[in-house]
């Protein structure tokens, strides 16, 4: 392995704002993918052994530097000055439904939750946690799915690492069938009834 590969990888990874795949790094540095992959894992191990304040992780299909959890408080104090962006309980519930039933339409998410989720979905879209994923063939409704940013924030390599939560979710199909008429055609710009939800949780 060339002596300058690891420093080159460090230099590139210092300026990225999202995880970078091994394939992309190999192409940029004009090196074999296997050689790049081995170097990345060696760097990650070295940072751990050295007890550095950051580590190199494979998240959402790519590599990126992250602050170690034990130093999160110090980083938050510096960057956020004590202010943390949080999601409401309603937003977290909506995000969970999208994550486990994606691709899914707003009306189906609303049927599962039993309330209008349009305002919450707008928030999730703005935060970059969900994105449009085409339309539903039967109704033409826009479908939504989670993003790579969602995986990154959750510390997951892929959706297959989501915990087994299905037994705790409502039987969505049954709920939709029973309450289809009870879920109105919501105005996307209408006030969100969940907006008054005061329970917040940091994502």
CSV table of C-alpha atoms in Angstrom, one decimal:
chain,number,residue,atom,x,y,z
A,1,UNK,CA,0.0,0.0,0.0
A,2,UNK,CA,1.4,3.4,-1.0
A,3,UNK,CA,2.6,5.6,1.9
A,4,UNK,CA,0.6,8.6,0.7
A,5,UNK,CA,-2.8,6.8,0.4
A,6,UNK,CA,-3.9,7.3,4.0
A,7,UNK,CA,-3.0,11.0,4.1
A,8,UNK,CA,-4.8,11.5,0.8
A,9,UNK,CA,-7.9,9.8,2.2
A,10,UNK,CA,-7.8,11.9,5.3
A,11,UNK,CA,-7.4,15.1,3.3
A,12,UNK,CA,-10.5,14.3,1.1
A,13,UNK,CA,-12.6,13.1,4.0
A,14,UNK,CA,-11.9,16.4,5.9
A,15,UNK,CA,-13.8,18.4,3.4
A,16,UNK,CA,-16.8,16.2,2.7
A,17,UNK,CA,-20.3,17.0,4.1
A,18,UNK,CA,-21.8,13.6,3.6
A,19,UNK,CA,-20.5,10.0,3.6
A,20,UNK,CA,-18.4,9.1,0.6
A,21,UNK,CA,-18.4,5.6,-1.0
A,22,UNK,CA,-15.3,3.5,-1.4
A,23,UNK,CA,-15.9,3.5,-5.1
A,24,UNK,CA,-15.9,7.3,-5.3
A,25,UNK,CA,-12.8,7.6,-3.3
A,26,UNK,CA,-11.0,5.0,-5.4
A,27,UNK,CA,-12.0,6.8,-8.6
A,28,UNK,CA,-10.9,10.2,-7.3
A,29,UNK,CA,-7.6,8.9,-6.0
A,30,UNK,CA,-7.1,6.6,-8.9
A,31,UNK,CA,-6.5,3.6,-6.7
A,32,UNK,CA,-8.0,0.0,-6.5
A,33,UNK,CA,-11.2,-0.1,-4.5
A,34,UNK,CA,-9.9,-2.9,-2.3
A,35,UNK,CA,-6.7,-0.9,-1.5
A,36,UNK,CA,-8.9,2.1,-0.5
A,37,UNK,CA,-11.2,-0.1,1.6
A,38,UNK,CA,-8.3,-1.6,3.5
A,39,UNK,CA,-6.8,1.8,4.1
A,40,UNK,CA,-10.1,3.2,5.4
A,41,UNK,CA,-10.5,0.4,7.9
A,42,UNK,CA,-6.9,0.7,9.0
A,43,UNK,CA,-7.4,4.4,9.7
A,44,UNK,CA,-10.6,3.7,11.6
A,45,UNK,CA,-8.8,1.1,13.8
A,46,UNK,CA,-5.8,3.5,14.3
A,47,UNK,CA,-8.1,6.3,15.5
A,48,UNK,CA,-9.7,4.0,18.0
A,49,UNK,CA,-6.5,2.6,19.3
A,50,UNK,CA,-5.1,6.1,19.7
A,51,UNK,CA,-8.2,7.3,21.5
A,52,UNK,CA,-8.7,10.2,19.2
A,53,UNK,CA,-11.7,12.6,19.7
A,54,UNK,CA,-13.1,11.6,16.3
A,55,UNK,CA,-13.4,8.3,14.4
A,56,UNK,CA,-14.0,7.2,10.9
A,57,UNK,CA,-17.2,5.3,10.3
A,58,UNK,CA,-19.0,3.5,7.5
A,59,UNK,CA,-22.5,5.0,7.6
A,60,UNK,CA,-25.2,5.1,5.0
A,61,UNK,CA,-23.0,3.4,2.4
A,62,UNK,CA,-20.1,5.7,2.8
A,63,UNK,CA,-17.2,6.9,5.0
A,64,UNK,CA,-17.0,10.1,7.0
A,65,UNK,CA,-15.4,11.5,10.1
A,66,UNK,CA,-17.6,11.7,13.2
A,67,UNK,CA,-17.1,13.0,16.7
A,68,UNK,CA,-16.9,10.3,19.3
A,69,UNK,CA,-20.1,10.1,21.4
A,70,UNK,CA,-18.2,10.7,24.6
A,71,UNK,CA,-17.3,14.2,23.4
A,72,UNK,CA,-20.7,15.1,22.0
A,73,UNK,CA,-21.5,17.5,24.9
A,74,UNK,CA,-18.3,19.5,24.2
A,75,UNK,CA,-19.1,19.8,20.5
A,76,UNK,CA,-22.7,20.7,21.1
A,77,UNK,CA,-21.7,23.4,23.5
A,78,UNK,CA,-19.3,24.9,20.9
A,79,UNK,CA,-21.4,24.5,17.7
A,80,UNK,CA,-24.9,24.9,19.1
A,81,UNK,CA,-24.2,27.1,22.1
A,82,UNK,CA,-26.7,25.0,24.0
A,83,UNK,CA,-29.5,25.1,21.4
A,84,UNK,CA,-30.4,21.7,20.0
A,85,UNK,CA,-32.7,21.2,17.0
A,86,UNK,CA,-35.4,18.7,18.1
A,87,UNK,CA,-38.2,16.8,16.5
A,88,UNK,CA,-41.6,16.7,18.1
A,89,UNK,CA,-43.1,13.3,19.2
A,90,UNK,CA,-45.5,13.6,16.3
A,91,UNK,CA,-42.6,14.0,13.8
A,92,UNK,CA,-40.8,11.0,15.3
A,93,UNK,CA,-43.9,8.9,15.0
A,94,UNK,CA,-44.5,10.0,11.4
A,95,UNK,CA,-40.8,9.3,10.5
A,96,UNK,CA,-41.1,5.8,12.0
A,97,UNK,CA,-44.1,5.0,9.9
A,98,UNK,CA,-42.3,6.2,6.7
A,99,UNK,CA,-39.1,4.3,7.7
A,100,UNK,CA,-41.0,1.0,8.2
A,101,UNK,CA,-43.6,1.2,5.4
A,102,UNK,CA,-41.7,3.1,2.7
A,103,UNK,CA,-42.4,4.1,0.0
A,104,UNK,CA,-45.7,5.4,1.5
A,105,UNK,CA,-48.1,8.2,0.8
A,106,UNK,CA,-49.2,10.9,3.2
A,107,UNK,CA,-52.7,9.6,3.3
A,108,UNK,CA,-51.5,6.1,4.4
A,109,UNK,CA,-49.2,7.6,7.0
A,110,UNK,CA,-52.2,9.7,8.3
A,111,UNK,CA,-54.3,6.5,8.4
A,112,UNK,CA,-51.7,4.8,10.5
A,113,UNK,CA,-51.4,7.7,12.9
A,114,UNK,CA,-55.0,8.6,12.9
A,115,UNK,CA,-54.3,12.3,12.4
A,116,UNK,CA,-53.3,14.8,9.6
A,117,UNK,CA,-49.6,14.3,9.1
A,118,UNK,CA,-49.2,16.9,6.3
A,119,UNK,CA,-47.5,19.6,8.4
A,120,UNK,CA,-45.2,17.0,10.0
A,121,UNK,CA,-44.2,15.6,6.6
A,122,UNK,CA,-43.3,19.1,5.4
A,123,UNK,CA,-41.0,19.4,8.5
A,124,UNK,CA,-39.4,16.1,7.7
A,125,UNK,CA,-38.9,17.1,4.1
A,126,UNK,CA,-37.4,20.4,5.1
A,127,UNK,CA,-35.0,18.6,7.5
A,128,UNK,CA,-33.9,16.3,4.7
A,129,UNK,CA,-35.0,13.2,6.5
A,130,UNK,CA,-37.6,12.1,3.9
A,131,UNK,CA,-37.9,12.6,0.2
A,132,UNK,CA,-40.3,12.0,-2.7
A,133,UNK,CA,-40.1,8.6,-4.2
A,134,UNK,CA,-42.5,8.6,-7.2
A,135,UNK,CA,-46.2,8.2,-7.2
A,136,UNK,CA,-48.7,5.5,-6.3
A,137,UNK,CA,-50.0,3.8,-9.4
A,138,UNK,CA,-53.6,3.4,-8.2
A,139,UNK,CA,-54.1,7.0,-6.9
A,140,UNK,CA,-51.3,9.1,-8.3
A,141,UNK,CA,-50.5,10.2,-4.7
A,142,UNK,CA,-46.9,11.1,-4.0
A,143,UNK,CA,-44.8,8.5,-2.2
A,144,UNK,CA,-42.2,9.2,0.4
A,145,UNK,CA,-39.1,7.4,1.7
A,146,UNK,CA,-36.3,8.1,4.1
A,147,UNK,CA,-33.0,9.6,2.9
A,148,UNK,CA,-29.4,8.8,3.3
A,149,UNK,CA,-29.3,11.7,5.7
A,150,UNK,CA,-31.8,9.8,7.8
A,151,UNK,CA,-29.5,6.8,7.8
A,152,UNK,CA,-26.5,9.0,8.7
A,153,UNK,CA,-28.3,10.6,11.6
A,154,UNK,CA,-29.5,7.3,12.9
A,155,UNK,CA,-26.1,5.7,12.6
A,156,UNK,CA,-27.3,3.0,10.2
A,157,UNK,CA,-25.5,1.5,7.2
A,158,UNK,CA,-28.8,0.6,5.6
A,159,UNK,CA,-32.5,0.1,6.2
A,160,UNK,CA,-31.9,-3.6,7.0
A,161,UNK,CA,-30.3,-2.4,10.3
A,162,UNK,CA,-33.6,-0.9,11.5
A,163,UNK,CA,-34.7,-2.6,14.7
A,164,UNK,CA,-37.5,-5.1,14.5
A,165,UNK,CA,-40.4,-2.8,15.3
A,166,UNK,CA,-43.2,-4.4,13.2
A,167,UNK,CA,-44.9,-6.1,16.1
A,168,UNK,CA,-45.4,-2.7,17.8
A,169,UNK,CA,-46.8,-0.9,14.8
A,170,UNK,CA,-50.6,-0.8,14.1
A,171,UNK,CA,-51.9,-3.0,11.4
A,172,UNK,CA,-51.8,-0.2,8.9
A,173,UNK,CA,-53.8,-1.9,6.2
A,174,UNK,CA,-56.6,-2.7,8.5
A,175,UNK,CA,-56.7,0.8,9.9
A,176,UNK,CA,-56.7,2.3,6.4
A,177,UNK,CA,-59.5,0.1,5.3
A,178,UNK,CA,-61.6,1.0,8.4
A,179,UNK,CA,-60.9,4.7,8.5
A,180,UNK,CA,-60.4,5.6,4.8
A,181,UNK,CA,-63.5,7.8,4.9
A,182,UNK,CA,-62.4,9.3,8.2
A,183,UNK,CA,-59.1,10.6,6.7
A,184,UNK,CA,-60.0,13.7,4.7
A,185,UNK,CA,-58.2,15.1,1.7
A,186,UNK,CA,-56.0,17.4,3.6
A,187,UNK,CA,-54.9,20.9,2.6
A,188,UNK,CA,-51.1,20.7,2.5
A,189,UNK,CA,-51.0,24.4,3.7
A,190,UNK,CA,-53.5,23.9,6.5
A,191,UNK,CA,-52.3,24.3,10.1
A,192,UNK,CA,-51.0,21.0,11.5
A,193,UNK,CA,-53.0,19.8,14.6
A,194,UNK,CA,-49.7,18.2,15.8
A,195,UNK,CA,-48.1,21.6,15.9
A,196,UNK,CA,-49.1,22.1,19.5
A,197,UNK,CA,-47.3,18.9,20.5
A,198,UNK,CA,-44.9,20.0,23.2
A,199,UNK,CA,-43.0,16.8,23.5
A,200,UNK,CA,-39.7,17.0,21.7
A,201,UNK,CA,-36.9,14.6,21.2
A,202,UNK,CA,-33.5,15.1,19.6
A,203,UNK,CA,-32.8,13.1,16.5
